[in-house]
Structure formats: C-alpha cells, structure tokens
Tab-separated table of C-alpha atoms and ligand atoms in Angstrom:
chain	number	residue	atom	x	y	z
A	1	UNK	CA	-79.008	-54.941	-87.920
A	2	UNK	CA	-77.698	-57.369	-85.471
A	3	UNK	CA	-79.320	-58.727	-82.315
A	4	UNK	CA	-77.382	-60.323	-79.183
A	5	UNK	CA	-78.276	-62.733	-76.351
A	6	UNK	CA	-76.304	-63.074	-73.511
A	7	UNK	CA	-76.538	-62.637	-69.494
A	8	UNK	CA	-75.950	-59.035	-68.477
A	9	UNK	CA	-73.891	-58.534	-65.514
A	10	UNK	CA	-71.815	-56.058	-63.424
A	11	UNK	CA	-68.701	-56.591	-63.148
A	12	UNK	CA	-66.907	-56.510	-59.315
A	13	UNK	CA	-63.498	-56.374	-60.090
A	14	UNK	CA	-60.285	-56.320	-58.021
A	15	UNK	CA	-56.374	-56.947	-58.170
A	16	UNK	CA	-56.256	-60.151	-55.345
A	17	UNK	CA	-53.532	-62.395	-54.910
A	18	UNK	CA	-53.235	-65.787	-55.378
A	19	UNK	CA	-54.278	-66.795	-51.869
A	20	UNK	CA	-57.203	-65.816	-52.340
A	21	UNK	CA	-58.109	-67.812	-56.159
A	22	UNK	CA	-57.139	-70.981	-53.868
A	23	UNK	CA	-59.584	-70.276	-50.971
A	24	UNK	CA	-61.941	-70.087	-53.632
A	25	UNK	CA	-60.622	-73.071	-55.859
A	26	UNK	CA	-60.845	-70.625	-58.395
A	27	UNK	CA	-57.691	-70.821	-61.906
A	28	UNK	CA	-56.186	-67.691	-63.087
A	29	UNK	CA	-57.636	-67.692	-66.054
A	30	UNK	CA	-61.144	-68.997	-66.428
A	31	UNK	CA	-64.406	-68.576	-65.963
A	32	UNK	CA	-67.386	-70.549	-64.237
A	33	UNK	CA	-70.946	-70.372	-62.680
A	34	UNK	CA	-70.469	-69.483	-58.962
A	35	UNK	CA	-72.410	-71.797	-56.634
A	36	UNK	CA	-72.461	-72.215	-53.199
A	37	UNK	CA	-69.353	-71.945	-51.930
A	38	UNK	CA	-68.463	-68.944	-53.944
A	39	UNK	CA	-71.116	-67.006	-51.631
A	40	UNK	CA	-68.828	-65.448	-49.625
A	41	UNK	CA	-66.114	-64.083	-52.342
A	42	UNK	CA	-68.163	-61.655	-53.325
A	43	UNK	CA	-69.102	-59.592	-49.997
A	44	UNK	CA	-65.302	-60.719	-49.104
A	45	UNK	CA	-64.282	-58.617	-52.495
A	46	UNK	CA	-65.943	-55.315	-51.470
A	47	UNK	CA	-64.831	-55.550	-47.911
A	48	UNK	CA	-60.631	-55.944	-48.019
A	49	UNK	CA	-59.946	-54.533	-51.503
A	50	UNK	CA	-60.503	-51.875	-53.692
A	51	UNK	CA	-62.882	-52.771	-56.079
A	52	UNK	CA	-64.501	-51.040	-59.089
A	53	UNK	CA	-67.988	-52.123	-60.415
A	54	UNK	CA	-67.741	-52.036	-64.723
A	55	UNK	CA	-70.520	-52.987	-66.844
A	56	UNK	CA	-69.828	-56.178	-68.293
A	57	UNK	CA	-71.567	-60.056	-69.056
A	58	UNK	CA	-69.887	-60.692	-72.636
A	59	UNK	CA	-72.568	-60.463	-75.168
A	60	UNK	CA	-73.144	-56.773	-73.959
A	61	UNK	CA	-69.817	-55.605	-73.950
A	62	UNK	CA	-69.240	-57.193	-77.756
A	63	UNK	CA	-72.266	-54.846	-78.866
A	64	UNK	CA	-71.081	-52.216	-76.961
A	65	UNK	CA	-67.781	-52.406	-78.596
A	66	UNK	CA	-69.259	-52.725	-82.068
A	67	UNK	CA	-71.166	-49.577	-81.391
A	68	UNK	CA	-68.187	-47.607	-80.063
A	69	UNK	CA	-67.423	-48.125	-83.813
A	70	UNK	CA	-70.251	-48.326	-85.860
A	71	UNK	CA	-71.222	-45.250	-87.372
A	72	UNK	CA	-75.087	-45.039	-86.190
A	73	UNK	CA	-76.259	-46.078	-82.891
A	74	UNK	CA	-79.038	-48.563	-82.361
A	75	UNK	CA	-77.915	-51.230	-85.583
A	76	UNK	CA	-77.143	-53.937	-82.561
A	77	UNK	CA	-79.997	-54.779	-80.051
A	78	UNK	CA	-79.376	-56.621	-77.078
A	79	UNK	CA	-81.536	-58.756	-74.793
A	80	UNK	CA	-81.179	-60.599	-71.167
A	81	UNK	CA	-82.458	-60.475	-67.881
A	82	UNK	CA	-81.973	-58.219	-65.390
A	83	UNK	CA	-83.439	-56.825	-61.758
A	84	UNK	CA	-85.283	-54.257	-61.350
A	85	UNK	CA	-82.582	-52.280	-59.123
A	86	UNK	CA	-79.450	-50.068	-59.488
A	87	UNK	CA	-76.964	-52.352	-61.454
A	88	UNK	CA	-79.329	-53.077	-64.070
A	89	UNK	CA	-79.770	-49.250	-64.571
A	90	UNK	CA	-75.793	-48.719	-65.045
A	91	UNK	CA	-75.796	-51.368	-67.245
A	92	UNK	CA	-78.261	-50.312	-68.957
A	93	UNK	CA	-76.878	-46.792	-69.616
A	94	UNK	CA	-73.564	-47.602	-70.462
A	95	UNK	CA	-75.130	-49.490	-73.116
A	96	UNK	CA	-77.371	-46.764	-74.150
A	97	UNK	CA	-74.635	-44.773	-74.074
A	98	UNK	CA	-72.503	-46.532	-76.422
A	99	UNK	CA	-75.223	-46.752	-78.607
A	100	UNK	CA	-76.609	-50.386	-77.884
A	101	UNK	CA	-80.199	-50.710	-78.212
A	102	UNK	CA	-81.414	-52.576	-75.317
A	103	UNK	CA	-84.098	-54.658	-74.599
A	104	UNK	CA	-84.050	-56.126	-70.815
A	105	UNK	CA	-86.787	-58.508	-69.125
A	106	UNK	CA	-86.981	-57.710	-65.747
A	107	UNK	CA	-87.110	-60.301	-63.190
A	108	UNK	CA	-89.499	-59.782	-60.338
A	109	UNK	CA	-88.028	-61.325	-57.941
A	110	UNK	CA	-83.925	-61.867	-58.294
A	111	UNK	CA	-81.164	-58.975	-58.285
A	112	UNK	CA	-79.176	-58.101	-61.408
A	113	UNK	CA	-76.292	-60.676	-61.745
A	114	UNK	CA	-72.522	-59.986	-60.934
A	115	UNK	CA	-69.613	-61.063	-61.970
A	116	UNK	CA	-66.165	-61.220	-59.494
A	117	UNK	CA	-63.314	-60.252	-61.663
A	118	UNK	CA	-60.365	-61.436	-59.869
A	119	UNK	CA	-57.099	-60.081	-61.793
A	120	UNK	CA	-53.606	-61.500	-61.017
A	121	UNK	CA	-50.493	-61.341	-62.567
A	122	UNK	CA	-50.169	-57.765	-63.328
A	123	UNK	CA	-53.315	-57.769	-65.573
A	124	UNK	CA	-52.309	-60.991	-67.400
A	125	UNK	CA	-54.945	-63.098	-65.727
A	126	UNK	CA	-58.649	-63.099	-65.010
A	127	UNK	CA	-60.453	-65.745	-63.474
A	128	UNK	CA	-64.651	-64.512	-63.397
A	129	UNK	CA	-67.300	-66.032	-61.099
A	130	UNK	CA	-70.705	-65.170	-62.214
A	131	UNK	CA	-73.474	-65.130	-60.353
A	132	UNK	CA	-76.483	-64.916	-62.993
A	133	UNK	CA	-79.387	-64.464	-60.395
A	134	UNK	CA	-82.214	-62.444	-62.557
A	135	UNK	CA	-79.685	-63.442	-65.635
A	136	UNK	CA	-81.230	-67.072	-65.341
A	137	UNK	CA	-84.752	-66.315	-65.994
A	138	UNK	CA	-84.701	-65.016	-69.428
A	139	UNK	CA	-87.723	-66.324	-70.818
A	140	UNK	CA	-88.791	-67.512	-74.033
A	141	UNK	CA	-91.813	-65.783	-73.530
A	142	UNK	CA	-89.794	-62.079	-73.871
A	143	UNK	CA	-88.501	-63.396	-77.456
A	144	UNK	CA	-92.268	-64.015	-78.200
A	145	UNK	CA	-93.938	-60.545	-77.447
A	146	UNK	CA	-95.070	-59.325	-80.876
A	147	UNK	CA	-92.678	-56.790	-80.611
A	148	UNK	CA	-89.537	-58.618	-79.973
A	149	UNK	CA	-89.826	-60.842	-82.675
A	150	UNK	CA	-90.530	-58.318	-84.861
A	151	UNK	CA	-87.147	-56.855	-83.968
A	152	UNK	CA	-85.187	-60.285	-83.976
A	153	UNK	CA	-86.825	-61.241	-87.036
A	154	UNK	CA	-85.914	-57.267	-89.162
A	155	UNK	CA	-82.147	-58.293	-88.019
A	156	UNK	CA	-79.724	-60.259	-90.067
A	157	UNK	CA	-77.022	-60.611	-88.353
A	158	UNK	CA	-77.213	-62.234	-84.592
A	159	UNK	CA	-74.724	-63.219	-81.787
A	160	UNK	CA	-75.367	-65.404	-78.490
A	161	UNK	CA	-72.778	-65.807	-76.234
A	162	UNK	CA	-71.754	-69.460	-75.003
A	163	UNK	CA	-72.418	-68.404	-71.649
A	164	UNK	CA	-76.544	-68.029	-72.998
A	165	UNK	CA	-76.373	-72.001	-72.710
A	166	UNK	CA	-75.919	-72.017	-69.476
A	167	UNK	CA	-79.448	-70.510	-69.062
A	168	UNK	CA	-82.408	-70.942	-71.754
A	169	UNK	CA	-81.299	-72.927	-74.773
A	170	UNK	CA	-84.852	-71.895	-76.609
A	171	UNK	CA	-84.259	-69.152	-77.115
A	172	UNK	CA	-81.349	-70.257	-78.790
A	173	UNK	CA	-82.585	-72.518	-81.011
A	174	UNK	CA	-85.664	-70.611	-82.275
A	175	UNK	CA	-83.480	-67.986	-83.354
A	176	UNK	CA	-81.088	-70.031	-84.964
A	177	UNK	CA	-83.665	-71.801	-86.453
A	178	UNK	CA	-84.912	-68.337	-87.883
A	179	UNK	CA	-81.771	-67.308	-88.701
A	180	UNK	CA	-81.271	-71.120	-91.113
A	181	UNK	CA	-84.589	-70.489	-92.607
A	182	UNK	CA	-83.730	-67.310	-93.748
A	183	UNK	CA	-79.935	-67.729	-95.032
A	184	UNK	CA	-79.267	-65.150	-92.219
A	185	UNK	CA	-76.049	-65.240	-90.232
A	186	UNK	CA	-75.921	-67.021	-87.058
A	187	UNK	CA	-72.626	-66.469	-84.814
A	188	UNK	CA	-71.632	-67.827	-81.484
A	189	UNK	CA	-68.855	-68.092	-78.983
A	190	UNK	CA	-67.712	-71.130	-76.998
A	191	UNK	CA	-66.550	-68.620	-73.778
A	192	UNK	CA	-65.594	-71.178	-71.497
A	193	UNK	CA	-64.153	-74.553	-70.915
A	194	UNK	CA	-66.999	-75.852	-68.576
A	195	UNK	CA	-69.364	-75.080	-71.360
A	196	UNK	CA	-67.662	-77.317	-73.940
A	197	UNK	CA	-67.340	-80.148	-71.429
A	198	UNK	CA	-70.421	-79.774	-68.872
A	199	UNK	CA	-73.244	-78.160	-71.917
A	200	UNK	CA	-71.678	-80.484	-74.207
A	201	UNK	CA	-75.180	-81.973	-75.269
A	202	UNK	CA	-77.039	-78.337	-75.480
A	203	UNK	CA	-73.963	-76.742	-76.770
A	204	UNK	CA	-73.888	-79.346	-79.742
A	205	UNK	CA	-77.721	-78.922	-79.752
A	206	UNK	CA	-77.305	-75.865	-81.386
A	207	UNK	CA	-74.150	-76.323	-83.234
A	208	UNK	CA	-75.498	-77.149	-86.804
A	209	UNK	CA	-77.043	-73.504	-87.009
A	210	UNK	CA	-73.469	-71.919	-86.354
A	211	UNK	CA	-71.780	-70.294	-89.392
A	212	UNK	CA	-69.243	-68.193	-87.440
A	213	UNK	CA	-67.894	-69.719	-84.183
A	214	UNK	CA	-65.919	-67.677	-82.061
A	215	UNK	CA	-63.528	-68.810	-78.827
A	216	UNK	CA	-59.716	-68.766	-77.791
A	217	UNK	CA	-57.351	-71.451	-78.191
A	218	UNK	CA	-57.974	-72.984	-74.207
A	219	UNK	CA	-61.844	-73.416	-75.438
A	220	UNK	CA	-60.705	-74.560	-78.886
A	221	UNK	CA	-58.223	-77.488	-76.881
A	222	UNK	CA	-61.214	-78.156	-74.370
A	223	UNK	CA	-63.385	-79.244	-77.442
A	224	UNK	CA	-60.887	-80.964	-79.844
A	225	UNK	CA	-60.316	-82.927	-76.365
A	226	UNK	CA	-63.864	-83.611	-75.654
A	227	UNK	CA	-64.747	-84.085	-79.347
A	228	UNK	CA	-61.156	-86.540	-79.679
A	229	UNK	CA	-60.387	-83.836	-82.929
A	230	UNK	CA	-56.872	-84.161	-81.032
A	231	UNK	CA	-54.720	-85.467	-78.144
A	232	UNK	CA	-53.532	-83.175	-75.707
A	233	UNK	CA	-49.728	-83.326	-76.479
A	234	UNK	CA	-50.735	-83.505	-80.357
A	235	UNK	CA	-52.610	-80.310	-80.427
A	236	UNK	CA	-52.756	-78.698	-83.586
A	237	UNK	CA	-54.734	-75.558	-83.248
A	238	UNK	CA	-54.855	-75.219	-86.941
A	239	UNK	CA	-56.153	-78.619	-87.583
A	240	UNK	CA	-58.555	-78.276	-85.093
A	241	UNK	CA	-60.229	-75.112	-86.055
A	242	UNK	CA	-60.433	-76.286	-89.943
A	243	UNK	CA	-61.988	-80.100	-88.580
A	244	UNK	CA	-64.784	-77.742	-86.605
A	245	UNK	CA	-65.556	-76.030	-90.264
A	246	UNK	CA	-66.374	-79.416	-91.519
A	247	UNK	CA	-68.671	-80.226	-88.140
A	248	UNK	CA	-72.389	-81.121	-89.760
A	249	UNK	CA	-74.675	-77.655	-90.560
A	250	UNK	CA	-77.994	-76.730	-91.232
A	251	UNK	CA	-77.550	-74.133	-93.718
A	252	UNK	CA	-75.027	-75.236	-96.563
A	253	UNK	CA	-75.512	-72.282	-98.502
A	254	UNK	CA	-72.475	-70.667	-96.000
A	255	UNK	CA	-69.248	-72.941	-94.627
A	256	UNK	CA	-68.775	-72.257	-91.396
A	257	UNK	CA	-65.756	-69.953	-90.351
A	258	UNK	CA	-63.840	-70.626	-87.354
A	259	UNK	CA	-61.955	-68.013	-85.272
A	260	UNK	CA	-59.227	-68.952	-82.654
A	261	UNK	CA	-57.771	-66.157	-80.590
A	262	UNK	CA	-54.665	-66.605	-79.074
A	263	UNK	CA	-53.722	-64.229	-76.445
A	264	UNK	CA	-50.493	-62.383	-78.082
A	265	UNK	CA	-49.891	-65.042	-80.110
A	266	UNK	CA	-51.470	-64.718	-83.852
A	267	UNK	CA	-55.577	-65.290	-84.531
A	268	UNK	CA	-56.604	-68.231	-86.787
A	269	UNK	CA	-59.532	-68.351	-88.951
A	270	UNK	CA	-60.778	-71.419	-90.738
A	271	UNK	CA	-62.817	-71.197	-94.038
A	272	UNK	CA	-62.863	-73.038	-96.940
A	273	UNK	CA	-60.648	-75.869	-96.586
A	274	UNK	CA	-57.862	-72.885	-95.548
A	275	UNK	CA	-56.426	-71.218	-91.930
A	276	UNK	CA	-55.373	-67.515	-92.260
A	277	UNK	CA	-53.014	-66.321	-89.227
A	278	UNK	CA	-53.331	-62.666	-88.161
A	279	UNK	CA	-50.770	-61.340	-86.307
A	280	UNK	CA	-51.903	-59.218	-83.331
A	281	UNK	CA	-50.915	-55.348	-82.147
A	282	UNK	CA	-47.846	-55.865	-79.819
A	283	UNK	CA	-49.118	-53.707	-76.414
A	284	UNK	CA	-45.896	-53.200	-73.931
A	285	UNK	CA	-45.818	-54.603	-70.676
A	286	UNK	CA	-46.874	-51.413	-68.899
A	287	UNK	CA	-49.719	-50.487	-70.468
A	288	UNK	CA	-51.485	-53.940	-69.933
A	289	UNK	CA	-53.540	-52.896	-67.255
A	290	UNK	CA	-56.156	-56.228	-67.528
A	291	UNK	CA	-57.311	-58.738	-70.291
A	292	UNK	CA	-60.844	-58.704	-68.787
A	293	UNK	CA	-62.620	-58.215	-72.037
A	294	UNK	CA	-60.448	-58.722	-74.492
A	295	UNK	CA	-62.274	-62.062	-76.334
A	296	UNK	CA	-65.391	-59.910	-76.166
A	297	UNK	CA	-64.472	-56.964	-77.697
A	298	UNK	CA	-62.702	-58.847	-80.214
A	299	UNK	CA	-65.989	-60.438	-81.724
A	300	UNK	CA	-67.272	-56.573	-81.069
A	301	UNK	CA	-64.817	-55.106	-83.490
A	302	UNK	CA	-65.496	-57.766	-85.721
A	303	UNK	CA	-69.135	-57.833	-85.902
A	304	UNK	CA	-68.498	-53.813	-86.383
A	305	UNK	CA	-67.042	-54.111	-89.870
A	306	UNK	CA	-69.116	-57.736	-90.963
A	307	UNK	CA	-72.097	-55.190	-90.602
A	308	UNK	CA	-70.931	-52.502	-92.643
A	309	UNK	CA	-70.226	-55.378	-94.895
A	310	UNK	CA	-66.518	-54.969	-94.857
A	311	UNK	CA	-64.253	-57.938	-96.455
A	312	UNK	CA	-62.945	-60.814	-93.691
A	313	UNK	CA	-59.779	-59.316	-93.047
A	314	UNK	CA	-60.732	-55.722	-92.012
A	315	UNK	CA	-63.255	-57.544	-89.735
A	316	UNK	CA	-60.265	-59.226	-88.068
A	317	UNK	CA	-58.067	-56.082	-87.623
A	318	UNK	CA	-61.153	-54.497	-86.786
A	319	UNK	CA	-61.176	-56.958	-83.621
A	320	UNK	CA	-57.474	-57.134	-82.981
A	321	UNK	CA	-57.818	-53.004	-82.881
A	322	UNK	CA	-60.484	-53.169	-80.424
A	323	UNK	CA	-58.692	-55.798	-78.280
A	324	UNK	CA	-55.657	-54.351	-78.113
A	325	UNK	CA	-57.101	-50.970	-76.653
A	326	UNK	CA	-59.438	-53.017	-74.141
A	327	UNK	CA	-56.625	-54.659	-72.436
A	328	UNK	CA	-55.467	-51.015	-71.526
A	329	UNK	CA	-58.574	-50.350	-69.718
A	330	UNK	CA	-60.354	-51.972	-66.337
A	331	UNK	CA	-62.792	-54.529	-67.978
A	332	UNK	CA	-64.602	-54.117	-70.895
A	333	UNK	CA	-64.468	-50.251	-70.626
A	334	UNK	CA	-64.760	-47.822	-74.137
A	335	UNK	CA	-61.535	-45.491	-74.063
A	336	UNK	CA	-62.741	-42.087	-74.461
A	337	UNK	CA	-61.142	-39.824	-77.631
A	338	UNK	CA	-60.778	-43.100	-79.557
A	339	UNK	CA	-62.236	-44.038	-82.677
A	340	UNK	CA	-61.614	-46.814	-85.205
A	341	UNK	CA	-60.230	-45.465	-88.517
B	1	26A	C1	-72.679	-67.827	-67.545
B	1	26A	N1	-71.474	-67.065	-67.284
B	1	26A	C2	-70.467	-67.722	-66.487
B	1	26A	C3	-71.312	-65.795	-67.828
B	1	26A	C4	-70.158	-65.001	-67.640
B	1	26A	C5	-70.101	-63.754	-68.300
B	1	26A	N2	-71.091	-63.298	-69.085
B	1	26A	C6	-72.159	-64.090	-69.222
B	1	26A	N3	-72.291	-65.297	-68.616
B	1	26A	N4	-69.007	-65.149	-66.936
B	1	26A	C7	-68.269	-64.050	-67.155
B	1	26A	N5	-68.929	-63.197	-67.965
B	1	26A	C8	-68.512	-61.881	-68.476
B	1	26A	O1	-67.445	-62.065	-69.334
B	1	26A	C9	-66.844	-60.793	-69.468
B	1	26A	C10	-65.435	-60.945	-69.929
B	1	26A	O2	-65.368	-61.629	-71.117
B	1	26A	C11	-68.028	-60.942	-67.399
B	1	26A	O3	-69.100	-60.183	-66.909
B	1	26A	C12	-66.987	-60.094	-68.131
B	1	26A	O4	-67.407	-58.766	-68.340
C-alpha cells in the first residue's frame, strides 16, 4: 500500500495567449504560488475564455494514475486539505472513481484550492498558478487521529509532492521519519523551480529521508545551480542526477535513485554509481493536445508497477506509457477504454 501527500486542487484551465502570461508576469512553463496580484487572473479566466475545470494538484493525479493501472482499487491513499464545498466533492470523486482512497481534512473556513492552467503553444506549454486556500491548512493533527496513522503506518510505500513543502513540512518529516525507521520507501518530487531555490532550507530538511527523488531536467538545473553541482553553461544532466544519489541519507540500507524527465528527450535514472537513459514514446504533433500532467502521471505509472513489485525498468515504461497518453488529454485526465498491458 502506498500513501500520498500533496495539496488537492481543481484545475481552471484555458488556451490564452501570451499577452496575457505577461500581464500576469507569469513563464510558459512553470509553476508558482499565486499571491496578490494573481487575484484577478482567475475570475479574468472564467470570464473571456473557455475554460474547463479538471481535477488536478499533483500528488492526486499521480495516485490517480497509478490506480487507473493497478489492478485493485484502494492500494494508494491520499490525504490534503480541502473545503467543504463543490470542488472538493469533484475532486473527490474523480479520485474515488479511479480507485484512490481518499482521506481529506476539511477546512472550516477557506474554499477548496485552484489551480489556473494557462496553456500556450499549441499544448507545449503550461505555466500553473495555484491558489492553495483550504490546501494550506493541512494539519499535523489529521496525520495524528488514531486512525490515520494507523493507515500511514500499514503502508510501505509513500509519495509527497514538492509542492507539500510549501505548506506543513511535519507532516513531512514524521512520515519520513517513519518511513527510515522502518526500511520503508520514501519518494518525493522536486515540482518546481521556486521550491528548490525559495524552500531550499525545508526542502533539504527533509532530503536525507529521500530514496527515490523525482523532477524534470529545469528542477534538476535549478538545484545543481543552487547546490553549485554545476555551472549553467556546464550542465551535465547526467552528472548531476548521479552527484544527488551520493547527497547524505538516513537510511543506507537503500541508495537513493534519481529520476530526470526530459520532455521528449530520453528519462535518466541514477543508481548505483550508474545513469540508465530511457527513450520516450514519440506522440505526433497533432495529438499533443497539453503537457498539463505529464510529470505527474509519470511518477503515477511508476509507482503502479514499484507496487506490484515489478523490476526498475517496467516501472519506467510504465511511466513513459502513462505520460505519453496524458499529454493527449486536457490535464491530468484518465482516457477512457485504456488500460496498461
Ligand atoms: C504548491 N503548488 C504551487 C502546487 C501546485 C500543484 N499541486 C500542488 N501544489 N501547482 C500546480 N499544481 C498541480 O500540478 C498539476 C500538474 O502537474 C496542478 O493542479 C496540476 O494539476
């Protein structure tokens, strides 16, 4: 069994133009914690274009993804923060209905959180603005109900998003902590370049307990930069990913493995002193409809097959499957008539 922690959000998403990513100071492809002056883009959004509201925040679309393949339903729990109001209820089906097992605390007082989606470049680019609102108050409390730890502490297997630094780092670190103590596997993903460089100190709080890091090769160059592993015009990826296996770690019964994803270009993995590239599924130009997803249901497809306790490299083709059929679809949305083989 696997549990995941991450912020769950709905996703507002919309094909803009680039005007509107500068009013907004916003980058193609990236993605950062809205704050004041992102107040407007979202009622802006709804009102001049055509939007479509998809379940998303990362963590829950990776365990949504692994469940889409796993054989049973309910071997992945998830848990975040939500409102008590409409959007948490869609997400919270879609998640039941892909089999996810989920376990929300419910703010009293703040609204589900959203996420703009704003998709340029014929699908190529996404640049997401999330606004966490009821995301934010996950409390270490809900991880200490009886019943909760009970269920984090049955699993073997967990996943917390990057993005979870961002709100309660506690959490984090008592299951991590759990998951050390118990030779249990402890995986997480660096998401974003503001989280290597502005959660530097609580993302390298918790860094020790990972065995599998996850992250794509802007997030990988934003921490060999930060961490001087490289220079930027001396950047090389492979380097970089095996220098992060040798990082200091709490457990040394496993070596940490490192994943790099690389858009189309081929995903590295680190382990034992070696990088393995995998080449990825070619998809033609007019199929890409947006990339919204695609790093998340990676890890998803992944996770799928490390659970069924499937050799490395089926876990990787597992995730480079499951990418390459998110990319087709709006967001992080399950394909229906599909299934993994
Ligand atoms: C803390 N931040 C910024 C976030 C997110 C996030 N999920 C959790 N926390 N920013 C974007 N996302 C989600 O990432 C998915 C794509 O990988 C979006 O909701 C989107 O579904």
């Amino acid at each position: 069994m696997l549990v995941g922690v991450c912020n769950p959000l709905l996703d507002i998403s919309a094909s803009v133009d680039e005007a509107l990513l500068k009013k907004y100071a916003l980058k193609p492809n990236d993605a950062i914690l809205a704050d004041e002056s992102h107040r407007p883009l979202y009622e802006e959004l709804v009102a001049n274009h055509t939007v479509e509201y998809i379940a998303g925040g990362s963590g829950q679309n990776t365990l949504r993804i692994a469940q889409w393949i796993l054989p049973e339903r309910n071997i992945t729990s998830f848990l975040g923060c939500v409102g008590n109001d409409i959007f948490s209820k869609t997400l919270e089906e879609k998640a039941r209905e892909a089999g996810v097992h989920v376990v929300y605390e419910y703010s009293e007082k703040d609204a589900t959180g959203t996420c703009a989606v704003l998709i340029t470049d014929g699908g190529k680019q996404r640049s997401l603005c999330a606004n966490l609102a009821a995301a934010n108050h996950f409390s270490t409390a809900h991880i200490e109900k009886p019943q909760h730890k009970d269920l984090i502490h049955s699993a073997d297997f967990y996943y917390i998003t990057g993005f979870f630094l961002t709100v309660n780092v506690d959490v984090i670190l008592t299951i991590a902590k759990h998951a050390c103590e118990k030779n249990k596997l402890f995986m997480m993903n660096l998401n974003a370049p503001f989280l290597v460089q502005f959660f530097k100190e609580k993302m390298m709080s918790v860094f020790g307990y990972i065995d599998i890091l996850f992250g794509n090769d802007t997030e990988f160059e934003t921490f060999a930069l930060e961490h001087k592993l490289a220079e930027k015009d001396n950047m090389d990826m492979k380097r970089v990913a095996l220098d992060i296996t040798q990082m200091p770690k709490f457990n040394t019964n496993r070596q940490r493995i490192v994943i790099v994803t690389q858009g189309e270009k081929p995903v590295l993995v680190a382990h034992d002193g070696i990088v393995t590239e995998f080449p990825v599924i070619e998809v033609p130009k007019e199929k890409l409809v947006d990339t919204n997803g695609a790093g998340d249901a990676f890890v998803g497809g992944f996770i799928a097959q490390l659970l069924q306790g499937k050799p490395f490299e089926s876990c990787i083709k597992c995730g480079i499957w499951a990418a390459t059929h998110i990319i087709q679809m709006y967001g992080c949305t399950i394909p229906e008539n599909v299934k993994y083989e």
